Short mmCIF file of N, CA and C in Angstrom, two decimals:
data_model
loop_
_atom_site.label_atom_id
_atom_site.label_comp_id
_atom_site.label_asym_id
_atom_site.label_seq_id
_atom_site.Cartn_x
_atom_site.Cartn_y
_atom_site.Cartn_z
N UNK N 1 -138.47 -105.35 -94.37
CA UNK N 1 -137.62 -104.35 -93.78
C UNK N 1 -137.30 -104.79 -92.35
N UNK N 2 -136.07 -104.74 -91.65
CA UNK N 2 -135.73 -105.31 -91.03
C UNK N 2 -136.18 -103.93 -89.63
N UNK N 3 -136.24 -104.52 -88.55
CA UNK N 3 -136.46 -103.79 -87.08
C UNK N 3 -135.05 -103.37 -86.32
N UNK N 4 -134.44 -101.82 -86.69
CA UNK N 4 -133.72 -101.65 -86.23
C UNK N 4 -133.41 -101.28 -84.34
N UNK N 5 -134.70 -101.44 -84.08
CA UNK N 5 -134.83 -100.67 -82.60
C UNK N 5 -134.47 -101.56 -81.74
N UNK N 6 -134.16 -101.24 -80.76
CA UNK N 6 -134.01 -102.07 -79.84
C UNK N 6 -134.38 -101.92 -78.23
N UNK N 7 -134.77 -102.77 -77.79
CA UNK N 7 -135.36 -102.87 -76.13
C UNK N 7 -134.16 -102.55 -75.49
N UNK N 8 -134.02 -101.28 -74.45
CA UNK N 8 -133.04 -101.64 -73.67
C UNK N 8 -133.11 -103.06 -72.44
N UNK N 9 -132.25 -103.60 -72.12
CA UNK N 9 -131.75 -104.62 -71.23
C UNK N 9 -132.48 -104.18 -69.91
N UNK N 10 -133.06 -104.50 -69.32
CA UNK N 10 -133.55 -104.21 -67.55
C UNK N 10 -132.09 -104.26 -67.15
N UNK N 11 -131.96 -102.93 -66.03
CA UNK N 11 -130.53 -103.22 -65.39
C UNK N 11 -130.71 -104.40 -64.39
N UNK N 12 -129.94 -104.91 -63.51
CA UNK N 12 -130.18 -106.02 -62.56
C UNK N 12 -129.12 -105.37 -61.57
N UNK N 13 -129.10 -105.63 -60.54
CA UNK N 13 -128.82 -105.85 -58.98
C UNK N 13 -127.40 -106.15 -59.29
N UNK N 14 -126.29 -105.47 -58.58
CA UNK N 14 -124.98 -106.08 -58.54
C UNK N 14 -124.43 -106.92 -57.54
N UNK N 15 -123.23 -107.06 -57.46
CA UNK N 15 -122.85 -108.05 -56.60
C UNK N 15 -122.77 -107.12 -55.42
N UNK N 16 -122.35 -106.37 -55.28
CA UNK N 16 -122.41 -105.91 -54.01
C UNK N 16 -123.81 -105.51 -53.30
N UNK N 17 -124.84 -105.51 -54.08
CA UNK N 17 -125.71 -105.35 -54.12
C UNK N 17 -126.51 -106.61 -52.79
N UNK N 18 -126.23 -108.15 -54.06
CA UNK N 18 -126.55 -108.95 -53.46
C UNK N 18 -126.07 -109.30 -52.72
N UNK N 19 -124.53 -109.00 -51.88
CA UNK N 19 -124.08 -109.52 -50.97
C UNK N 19 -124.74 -109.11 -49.65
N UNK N 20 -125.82 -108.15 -49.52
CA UNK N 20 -126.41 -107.54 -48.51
C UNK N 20 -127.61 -108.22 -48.05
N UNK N 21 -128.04 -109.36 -48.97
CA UNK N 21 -129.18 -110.05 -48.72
C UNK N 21 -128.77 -110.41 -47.45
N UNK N 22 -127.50 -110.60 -46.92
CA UNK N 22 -127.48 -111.13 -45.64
C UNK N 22 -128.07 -110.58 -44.31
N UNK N 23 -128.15 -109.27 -44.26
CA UNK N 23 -128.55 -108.73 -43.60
C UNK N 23 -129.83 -107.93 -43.64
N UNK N 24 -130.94 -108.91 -44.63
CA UNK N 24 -132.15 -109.10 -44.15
C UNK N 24 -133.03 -109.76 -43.32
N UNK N 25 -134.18 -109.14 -42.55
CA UNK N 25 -134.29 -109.84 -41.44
C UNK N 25 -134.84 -108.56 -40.20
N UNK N 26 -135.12 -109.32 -39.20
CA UNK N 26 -135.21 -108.35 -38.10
C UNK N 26 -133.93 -108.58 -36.63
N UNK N 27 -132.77 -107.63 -36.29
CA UNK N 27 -131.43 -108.05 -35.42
C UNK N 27 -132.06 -107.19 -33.92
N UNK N 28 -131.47 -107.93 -32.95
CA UNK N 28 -131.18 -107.30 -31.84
C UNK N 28 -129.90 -106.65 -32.06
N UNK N 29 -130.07 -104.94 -31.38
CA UNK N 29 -128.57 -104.14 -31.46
C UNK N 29 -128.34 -104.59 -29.55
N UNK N 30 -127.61 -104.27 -29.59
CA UNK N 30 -126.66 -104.10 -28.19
C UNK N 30 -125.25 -103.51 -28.31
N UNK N 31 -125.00 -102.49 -27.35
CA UNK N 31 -123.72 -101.93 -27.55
C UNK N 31 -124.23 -100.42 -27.01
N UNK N 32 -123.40 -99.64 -27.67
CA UNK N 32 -123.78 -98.18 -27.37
C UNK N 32 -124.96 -97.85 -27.82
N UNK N 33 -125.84 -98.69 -28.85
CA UNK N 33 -126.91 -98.33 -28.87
C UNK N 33 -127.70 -99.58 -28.40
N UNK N 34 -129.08 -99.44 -28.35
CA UNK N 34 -129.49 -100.44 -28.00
C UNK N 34 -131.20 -100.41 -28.32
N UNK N 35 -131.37 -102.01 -29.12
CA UNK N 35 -132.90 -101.97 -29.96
C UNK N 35 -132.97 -102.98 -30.98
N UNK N 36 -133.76 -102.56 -31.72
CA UNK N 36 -133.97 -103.31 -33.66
C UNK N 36 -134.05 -102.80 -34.34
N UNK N 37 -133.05 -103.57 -35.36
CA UNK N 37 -133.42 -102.50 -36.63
C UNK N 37 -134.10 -104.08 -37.52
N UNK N 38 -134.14 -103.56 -38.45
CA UNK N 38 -134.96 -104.43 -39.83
C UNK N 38 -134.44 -103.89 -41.00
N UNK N 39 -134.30 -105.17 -41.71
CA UNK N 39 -133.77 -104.61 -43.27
C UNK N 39 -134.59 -105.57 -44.18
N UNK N 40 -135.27 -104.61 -45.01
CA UNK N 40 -135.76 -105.01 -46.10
C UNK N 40 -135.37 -104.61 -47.75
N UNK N 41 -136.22 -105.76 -48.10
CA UNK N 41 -135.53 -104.99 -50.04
C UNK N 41 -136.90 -104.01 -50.55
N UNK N 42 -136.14 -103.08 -51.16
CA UNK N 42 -137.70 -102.00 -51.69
C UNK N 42 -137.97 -102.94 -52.70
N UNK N 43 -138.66 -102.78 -53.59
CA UNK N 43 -139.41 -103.57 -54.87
C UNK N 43 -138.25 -103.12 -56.25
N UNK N 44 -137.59 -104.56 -56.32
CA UNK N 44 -136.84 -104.32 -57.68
C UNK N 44 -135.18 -105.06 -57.13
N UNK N 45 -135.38 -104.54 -55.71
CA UNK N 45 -133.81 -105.12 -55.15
C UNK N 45 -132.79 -104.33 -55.72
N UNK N 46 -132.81 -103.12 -55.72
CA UNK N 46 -132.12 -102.43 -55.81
C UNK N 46 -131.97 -101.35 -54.93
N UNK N 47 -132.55 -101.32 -54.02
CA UNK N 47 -132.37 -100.16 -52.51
C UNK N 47 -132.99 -101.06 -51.59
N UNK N 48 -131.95 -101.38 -50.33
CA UNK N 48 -132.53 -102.25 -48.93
C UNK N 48 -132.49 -100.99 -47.91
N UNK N 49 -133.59 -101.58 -47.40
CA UNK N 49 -134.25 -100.64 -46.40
C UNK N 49 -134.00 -101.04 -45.37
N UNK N 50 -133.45 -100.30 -44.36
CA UNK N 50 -133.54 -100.03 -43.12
C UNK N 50 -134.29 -99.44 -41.95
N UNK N 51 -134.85 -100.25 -41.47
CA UNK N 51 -135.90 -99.42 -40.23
C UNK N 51 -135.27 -99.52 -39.23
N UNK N 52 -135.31 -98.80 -38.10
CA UNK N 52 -134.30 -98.41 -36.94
C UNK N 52 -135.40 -98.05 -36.31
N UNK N 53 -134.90 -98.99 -35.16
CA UNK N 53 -135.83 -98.27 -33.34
C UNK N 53 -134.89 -98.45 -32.42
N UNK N 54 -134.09 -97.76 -31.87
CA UNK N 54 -133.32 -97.74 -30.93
C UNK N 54 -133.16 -96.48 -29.53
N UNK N 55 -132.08 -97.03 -28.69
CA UNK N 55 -132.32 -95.99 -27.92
C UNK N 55 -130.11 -95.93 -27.54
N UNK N 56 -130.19 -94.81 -27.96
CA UNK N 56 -128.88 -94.38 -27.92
C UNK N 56 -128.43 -93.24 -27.03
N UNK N 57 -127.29 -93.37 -26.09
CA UNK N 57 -127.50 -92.21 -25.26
C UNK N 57 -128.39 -91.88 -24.10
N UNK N 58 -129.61 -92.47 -24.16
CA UNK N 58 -130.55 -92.51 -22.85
C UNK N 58 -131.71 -92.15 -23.97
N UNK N 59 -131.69 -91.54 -25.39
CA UNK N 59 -132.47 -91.23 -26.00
C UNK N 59 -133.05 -92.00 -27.15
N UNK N 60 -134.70 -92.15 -27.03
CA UNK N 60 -135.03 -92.83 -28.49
C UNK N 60 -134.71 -92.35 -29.89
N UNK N 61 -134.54 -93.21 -30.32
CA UNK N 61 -133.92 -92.94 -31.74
C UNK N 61 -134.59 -93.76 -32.90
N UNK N 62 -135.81 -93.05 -33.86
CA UNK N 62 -136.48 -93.87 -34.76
C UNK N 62 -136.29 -93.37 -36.13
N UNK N 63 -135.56 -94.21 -37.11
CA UNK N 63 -135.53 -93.95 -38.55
C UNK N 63 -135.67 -94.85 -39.31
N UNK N 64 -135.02 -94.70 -40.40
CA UNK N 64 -135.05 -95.52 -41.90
C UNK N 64 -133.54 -95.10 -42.58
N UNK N 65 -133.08 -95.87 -43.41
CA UNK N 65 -132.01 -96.23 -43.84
C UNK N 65 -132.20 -96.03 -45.36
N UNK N 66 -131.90 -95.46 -46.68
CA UNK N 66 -132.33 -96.60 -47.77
C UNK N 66 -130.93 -96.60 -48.55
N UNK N 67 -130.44 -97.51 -48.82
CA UNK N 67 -129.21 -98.35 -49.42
C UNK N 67 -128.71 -98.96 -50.85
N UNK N 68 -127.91 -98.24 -51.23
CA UNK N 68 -127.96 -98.55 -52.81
C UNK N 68 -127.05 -97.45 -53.50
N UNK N 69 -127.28 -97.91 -54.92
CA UNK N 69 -126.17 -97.59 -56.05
C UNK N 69 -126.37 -96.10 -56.29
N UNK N 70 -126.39 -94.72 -56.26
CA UNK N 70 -126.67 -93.50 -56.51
C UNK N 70 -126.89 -93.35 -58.30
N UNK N 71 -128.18 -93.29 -58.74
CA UNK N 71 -128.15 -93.55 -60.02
C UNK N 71 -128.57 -91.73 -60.60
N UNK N 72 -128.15 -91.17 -60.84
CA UNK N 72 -128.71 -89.57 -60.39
C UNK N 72 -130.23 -89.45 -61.81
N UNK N 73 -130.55 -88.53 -61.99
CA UNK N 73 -131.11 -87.99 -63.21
C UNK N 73 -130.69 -87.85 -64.29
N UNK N 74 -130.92 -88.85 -65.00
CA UNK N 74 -129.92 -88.82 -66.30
C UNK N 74 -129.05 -89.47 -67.32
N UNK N 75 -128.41 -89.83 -65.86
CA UNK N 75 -127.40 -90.99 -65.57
C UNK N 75 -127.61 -92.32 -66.63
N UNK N 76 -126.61 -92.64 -67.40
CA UNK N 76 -126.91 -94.12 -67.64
C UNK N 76 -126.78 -95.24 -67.13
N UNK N 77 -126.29 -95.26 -65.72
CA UNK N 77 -125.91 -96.33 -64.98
C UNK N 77 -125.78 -95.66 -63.76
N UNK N 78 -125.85 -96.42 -62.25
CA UNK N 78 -125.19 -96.19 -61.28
C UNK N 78 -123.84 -96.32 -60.72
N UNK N 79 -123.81 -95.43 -59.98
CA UNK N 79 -122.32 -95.23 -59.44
C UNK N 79 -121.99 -97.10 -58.97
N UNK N 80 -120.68 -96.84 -58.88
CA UNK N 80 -120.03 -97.86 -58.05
C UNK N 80 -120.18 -97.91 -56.88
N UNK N 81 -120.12 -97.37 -56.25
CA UNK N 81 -120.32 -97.15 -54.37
C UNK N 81 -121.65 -97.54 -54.15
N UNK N 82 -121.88 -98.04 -52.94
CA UNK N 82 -123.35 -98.06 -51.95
C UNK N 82 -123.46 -97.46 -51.61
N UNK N 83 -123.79 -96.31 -51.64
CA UNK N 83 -124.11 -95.20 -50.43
C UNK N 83 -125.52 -94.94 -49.63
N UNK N 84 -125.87 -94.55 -49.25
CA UNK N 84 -127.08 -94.56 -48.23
C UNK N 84 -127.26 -93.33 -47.68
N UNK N 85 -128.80 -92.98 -47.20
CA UNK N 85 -128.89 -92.08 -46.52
C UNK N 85 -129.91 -92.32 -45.46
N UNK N 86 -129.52 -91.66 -44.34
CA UNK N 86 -130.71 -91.94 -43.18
C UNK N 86 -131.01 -90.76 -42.55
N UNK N 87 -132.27 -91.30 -42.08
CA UNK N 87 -133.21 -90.29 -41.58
C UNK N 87 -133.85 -90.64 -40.24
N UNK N 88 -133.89 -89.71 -39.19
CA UNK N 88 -134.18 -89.97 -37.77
C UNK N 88 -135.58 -89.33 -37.50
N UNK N 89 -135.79 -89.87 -35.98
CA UNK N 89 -136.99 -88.50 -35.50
C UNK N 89 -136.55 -87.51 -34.88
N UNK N 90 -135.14 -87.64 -34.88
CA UNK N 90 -134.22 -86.52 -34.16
C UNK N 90 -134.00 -85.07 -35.93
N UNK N 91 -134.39 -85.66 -36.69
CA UNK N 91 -134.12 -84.62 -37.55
C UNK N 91 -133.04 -84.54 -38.83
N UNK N 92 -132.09 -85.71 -38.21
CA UNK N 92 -130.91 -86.39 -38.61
C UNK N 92 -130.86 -86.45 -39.80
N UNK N 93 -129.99 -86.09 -40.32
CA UNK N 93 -129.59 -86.82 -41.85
C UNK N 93 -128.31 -87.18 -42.15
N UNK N 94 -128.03 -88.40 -41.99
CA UNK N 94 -126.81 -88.80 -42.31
C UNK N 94 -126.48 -89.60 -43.67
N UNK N 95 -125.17 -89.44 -44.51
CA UNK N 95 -124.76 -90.16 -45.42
C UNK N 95 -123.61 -91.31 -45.20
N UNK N 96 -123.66 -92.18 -46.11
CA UNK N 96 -122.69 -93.47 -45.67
C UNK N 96 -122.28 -93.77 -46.76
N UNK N 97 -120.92 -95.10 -46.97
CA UNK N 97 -120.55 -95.72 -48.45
C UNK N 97 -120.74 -96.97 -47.47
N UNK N 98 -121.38 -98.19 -47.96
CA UNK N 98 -121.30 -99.52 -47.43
C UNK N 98 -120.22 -100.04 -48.15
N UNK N 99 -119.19 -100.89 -47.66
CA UNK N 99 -118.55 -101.18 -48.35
C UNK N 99 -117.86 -103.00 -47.78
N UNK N 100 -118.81 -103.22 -48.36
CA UNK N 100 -118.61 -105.19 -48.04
C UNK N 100 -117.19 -106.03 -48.49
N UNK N 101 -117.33 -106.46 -47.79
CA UNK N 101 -115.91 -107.03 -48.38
C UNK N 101 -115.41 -108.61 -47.32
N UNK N 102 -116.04 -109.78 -48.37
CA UNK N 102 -116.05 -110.99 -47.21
C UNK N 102 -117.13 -111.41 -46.61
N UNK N 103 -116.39 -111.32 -45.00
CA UNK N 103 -117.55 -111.56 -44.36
C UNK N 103 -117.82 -110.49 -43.36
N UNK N 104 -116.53 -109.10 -43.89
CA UNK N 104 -116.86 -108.00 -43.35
C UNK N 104 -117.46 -106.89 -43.96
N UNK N 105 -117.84 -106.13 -43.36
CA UNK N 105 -119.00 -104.94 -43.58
C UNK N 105 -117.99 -103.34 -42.89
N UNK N 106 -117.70 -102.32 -43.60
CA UNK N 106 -117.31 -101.25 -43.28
C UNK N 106 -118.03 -100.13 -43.83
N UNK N 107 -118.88 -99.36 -42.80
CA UNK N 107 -119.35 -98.12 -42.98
C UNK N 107 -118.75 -96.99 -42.96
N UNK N 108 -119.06 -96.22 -43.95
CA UNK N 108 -117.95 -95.10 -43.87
C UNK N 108 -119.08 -94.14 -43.25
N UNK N 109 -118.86 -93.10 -42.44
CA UNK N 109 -119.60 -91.99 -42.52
C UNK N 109 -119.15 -91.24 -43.32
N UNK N 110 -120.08 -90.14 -44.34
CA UNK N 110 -119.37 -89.05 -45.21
C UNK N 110 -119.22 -90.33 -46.68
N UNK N 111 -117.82 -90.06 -46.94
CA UNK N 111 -117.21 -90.94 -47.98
C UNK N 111 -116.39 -91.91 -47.59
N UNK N 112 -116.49 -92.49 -48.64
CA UNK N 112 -115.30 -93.56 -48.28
C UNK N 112 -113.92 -93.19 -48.12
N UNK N 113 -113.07 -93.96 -46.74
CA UNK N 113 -111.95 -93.64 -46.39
C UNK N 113 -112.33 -92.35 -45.14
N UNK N 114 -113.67 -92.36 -44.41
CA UNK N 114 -113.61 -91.49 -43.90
C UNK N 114 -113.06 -91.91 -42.27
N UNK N 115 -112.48 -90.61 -41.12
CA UNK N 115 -112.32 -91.30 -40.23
C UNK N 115 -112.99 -92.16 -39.15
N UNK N 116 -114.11 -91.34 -39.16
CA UNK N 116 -115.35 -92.19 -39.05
C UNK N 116 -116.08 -93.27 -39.37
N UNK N 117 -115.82 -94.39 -38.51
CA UNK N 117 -116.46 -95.25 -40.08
C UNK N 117 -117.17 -96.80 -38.75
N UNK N 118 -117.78 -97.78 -39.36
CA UNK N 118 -118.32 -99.09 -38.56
C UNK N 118 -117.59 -99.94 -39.37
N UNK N 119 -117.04 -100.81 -38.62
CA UNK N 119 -116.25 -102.34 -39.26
C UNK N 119 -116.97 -103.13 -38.35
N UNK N 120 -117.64 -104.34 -38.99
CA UNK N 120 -118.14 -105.20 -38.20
C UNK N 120 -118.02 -106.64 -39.31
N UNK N 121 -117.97 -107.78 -38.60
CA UNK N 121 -117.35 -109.21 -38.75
C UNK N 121 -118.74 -110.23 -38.70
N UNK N 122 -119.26 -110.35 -39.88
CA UNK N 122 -120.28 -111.88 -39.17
C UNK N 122 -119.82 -113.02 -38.58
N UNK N 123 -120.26 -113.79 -38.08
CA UNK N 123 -120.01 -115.00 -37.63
C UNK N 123 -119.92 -116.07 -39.04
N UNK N 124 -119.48 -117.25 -38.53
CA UNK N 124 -120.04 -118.38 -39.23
C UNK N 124 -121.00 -118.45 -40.32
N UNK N 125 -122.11 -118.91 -38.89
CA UNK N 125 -123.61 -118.95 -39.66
C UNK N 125 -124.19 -117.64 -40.12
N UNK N 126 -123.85 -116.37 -40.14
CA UNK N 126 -124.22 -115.23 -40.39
C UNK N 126 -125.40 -114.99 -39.67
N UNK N 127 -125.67 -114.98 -38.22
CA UNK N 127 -126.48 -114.34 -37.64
C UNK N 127 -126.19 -113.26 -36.43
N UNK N 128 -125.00 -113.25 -36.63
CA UNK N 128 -124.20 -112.53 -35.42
C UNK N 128 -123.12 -111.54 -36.91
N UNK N 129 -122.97 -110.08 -36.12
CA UNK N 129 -122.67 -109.10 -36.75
C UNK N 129 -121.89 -108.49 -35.31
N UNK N 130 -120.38 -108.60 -35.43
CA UNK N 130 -119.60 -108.27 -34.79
C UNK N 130 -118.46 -106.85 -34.58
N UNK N 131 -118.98 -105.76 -34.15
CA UNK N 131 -118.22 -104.69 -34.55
C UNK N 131 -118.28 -103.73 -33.92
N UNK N 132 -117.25 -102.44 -34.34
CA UNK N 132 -117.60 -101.11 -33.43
C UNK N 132 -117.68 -100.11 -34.29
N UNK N 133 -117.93 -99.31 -33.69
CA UNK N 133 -117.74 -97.82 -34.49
C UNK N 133 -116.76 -96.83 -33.83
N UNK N 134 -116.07 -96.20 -34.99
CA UNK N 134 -114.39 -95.51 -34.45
C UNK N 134 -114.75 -94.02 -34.81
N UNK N 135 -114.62 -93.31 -34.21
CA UNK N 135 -115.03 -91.95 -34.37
C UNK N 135 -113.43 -90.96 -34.66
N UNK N 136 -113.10 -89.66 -35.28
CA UNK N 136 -111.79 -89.32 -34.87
C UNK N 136 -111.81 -88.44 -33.61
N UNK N 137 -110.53 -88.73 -33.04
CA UNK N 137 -109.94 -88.08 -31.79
C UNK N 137 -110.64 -89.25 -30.51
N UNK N 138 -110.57 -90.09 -31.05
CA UNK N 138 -111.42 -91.28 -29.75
C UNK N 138 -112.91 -91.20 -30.08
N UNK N 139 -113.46 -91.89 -28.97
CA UNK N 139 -114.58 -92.30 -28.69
C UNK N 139 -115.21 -93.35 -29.77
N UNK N 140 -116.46 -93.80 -30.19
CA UNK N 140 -117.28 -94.36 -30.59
C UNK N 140 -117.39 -95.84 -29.65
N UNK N 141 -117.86 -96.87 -30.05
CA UNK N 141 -118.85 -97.87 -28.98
C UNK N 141 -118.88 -99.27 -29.95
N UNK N 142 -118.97 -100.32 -29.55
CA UNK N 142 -119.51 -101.92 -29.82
C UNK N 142 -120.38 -101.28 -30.17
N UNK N 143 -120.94 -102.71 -31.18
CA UNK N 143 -121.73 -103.03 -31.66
C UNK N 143 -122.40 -104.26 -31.70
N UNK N 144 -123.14 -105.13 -32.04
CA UNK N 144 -123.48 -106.62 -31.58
C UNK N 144 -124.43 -106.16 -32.25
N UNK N 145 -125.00 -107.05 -33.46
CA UNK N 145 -126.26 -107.40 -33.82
C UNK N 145 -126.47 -108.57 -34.10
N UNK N 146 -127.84 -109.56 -33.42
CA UNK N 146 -128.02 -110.97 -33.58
C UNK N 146 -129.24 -110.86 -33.60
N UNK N 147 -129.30 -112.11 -35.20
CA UNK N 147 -130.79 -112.51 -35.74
C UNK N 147 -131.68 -112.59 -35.22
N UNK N 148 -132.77 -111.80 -34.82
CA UNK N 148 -133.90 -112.45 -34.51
C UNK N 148 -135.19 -112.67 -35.41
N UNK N 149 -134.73 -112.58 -36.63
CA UNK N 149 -136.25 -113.01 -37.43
C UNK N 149 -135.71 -113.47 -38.79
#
């Protein structure tokens, strides 16, 4: 009698997924904020982590990031989008869509297409992360992050 069952497939890591390996590591920020963050992969490579120590405003600012496909309860697959959520010692909770493209990187705050958002440019060698953040009605600040680990 033949074995009709079958193993599901392990899902694996997408491309957009892996295009983020780049920005593992530990960066100097400079700009309107100013510090390190660190990005790591959780176990499986499917959510990169972000640790944040900075000081923005005159004020310290310490969180975590975590980054990835929104797969809900249930779900047979994850969404298309990267989205992310972070968390401060200020209380903070913010949402994002990462959205790579090249050798550029655009953060949306909220959703994608929002007016809010980070565009930043690597270099070359990819150790330099070149960009600002655009807020609506004006304001937002540079950005500069370079490799240090």
């Amino acid at each position: 009698m033949a074995d009709n069952t079958t193993t599901p497939q392990a899902a694996q890591p997408n491309e957009q997924l892996t295009w983020l390996d780049r920005l593992i590591g530990q960066w100097q920020v400079s700009g309107g904020a100013e510090g390190t963050v660190t990005y790591r992969w959780a176990e499986g490579k499917f959510f990169l982590v972000q640790d944040i120590d900075l000081q923005q405003y005159g004020q310290p600012v310490v969180g975590f990031e975590v980054i990835g496909r929104e797969k809900p309860f249930g779900a047979e697959k994850p969404g298309d989008d990267l989205k992310s959520r972070y968390y401060d010692s200020l209380g903070n909770t913010f949402d994002y869509v990462y959205d790579p493209e090249g050798d550029t990187l655009t953060i949306w705050a909220g959703e994608k297409g929002s007016p809010a958002y980070y565009r930043g440019t690597f270099n070359p060698d990819g150790d330099t992360l070149t960009g600002s953040w655009t807020y609506p009605g004006g304001g937002g600040y540079d950005s500069v992050m370079t490799r240090i680990k």
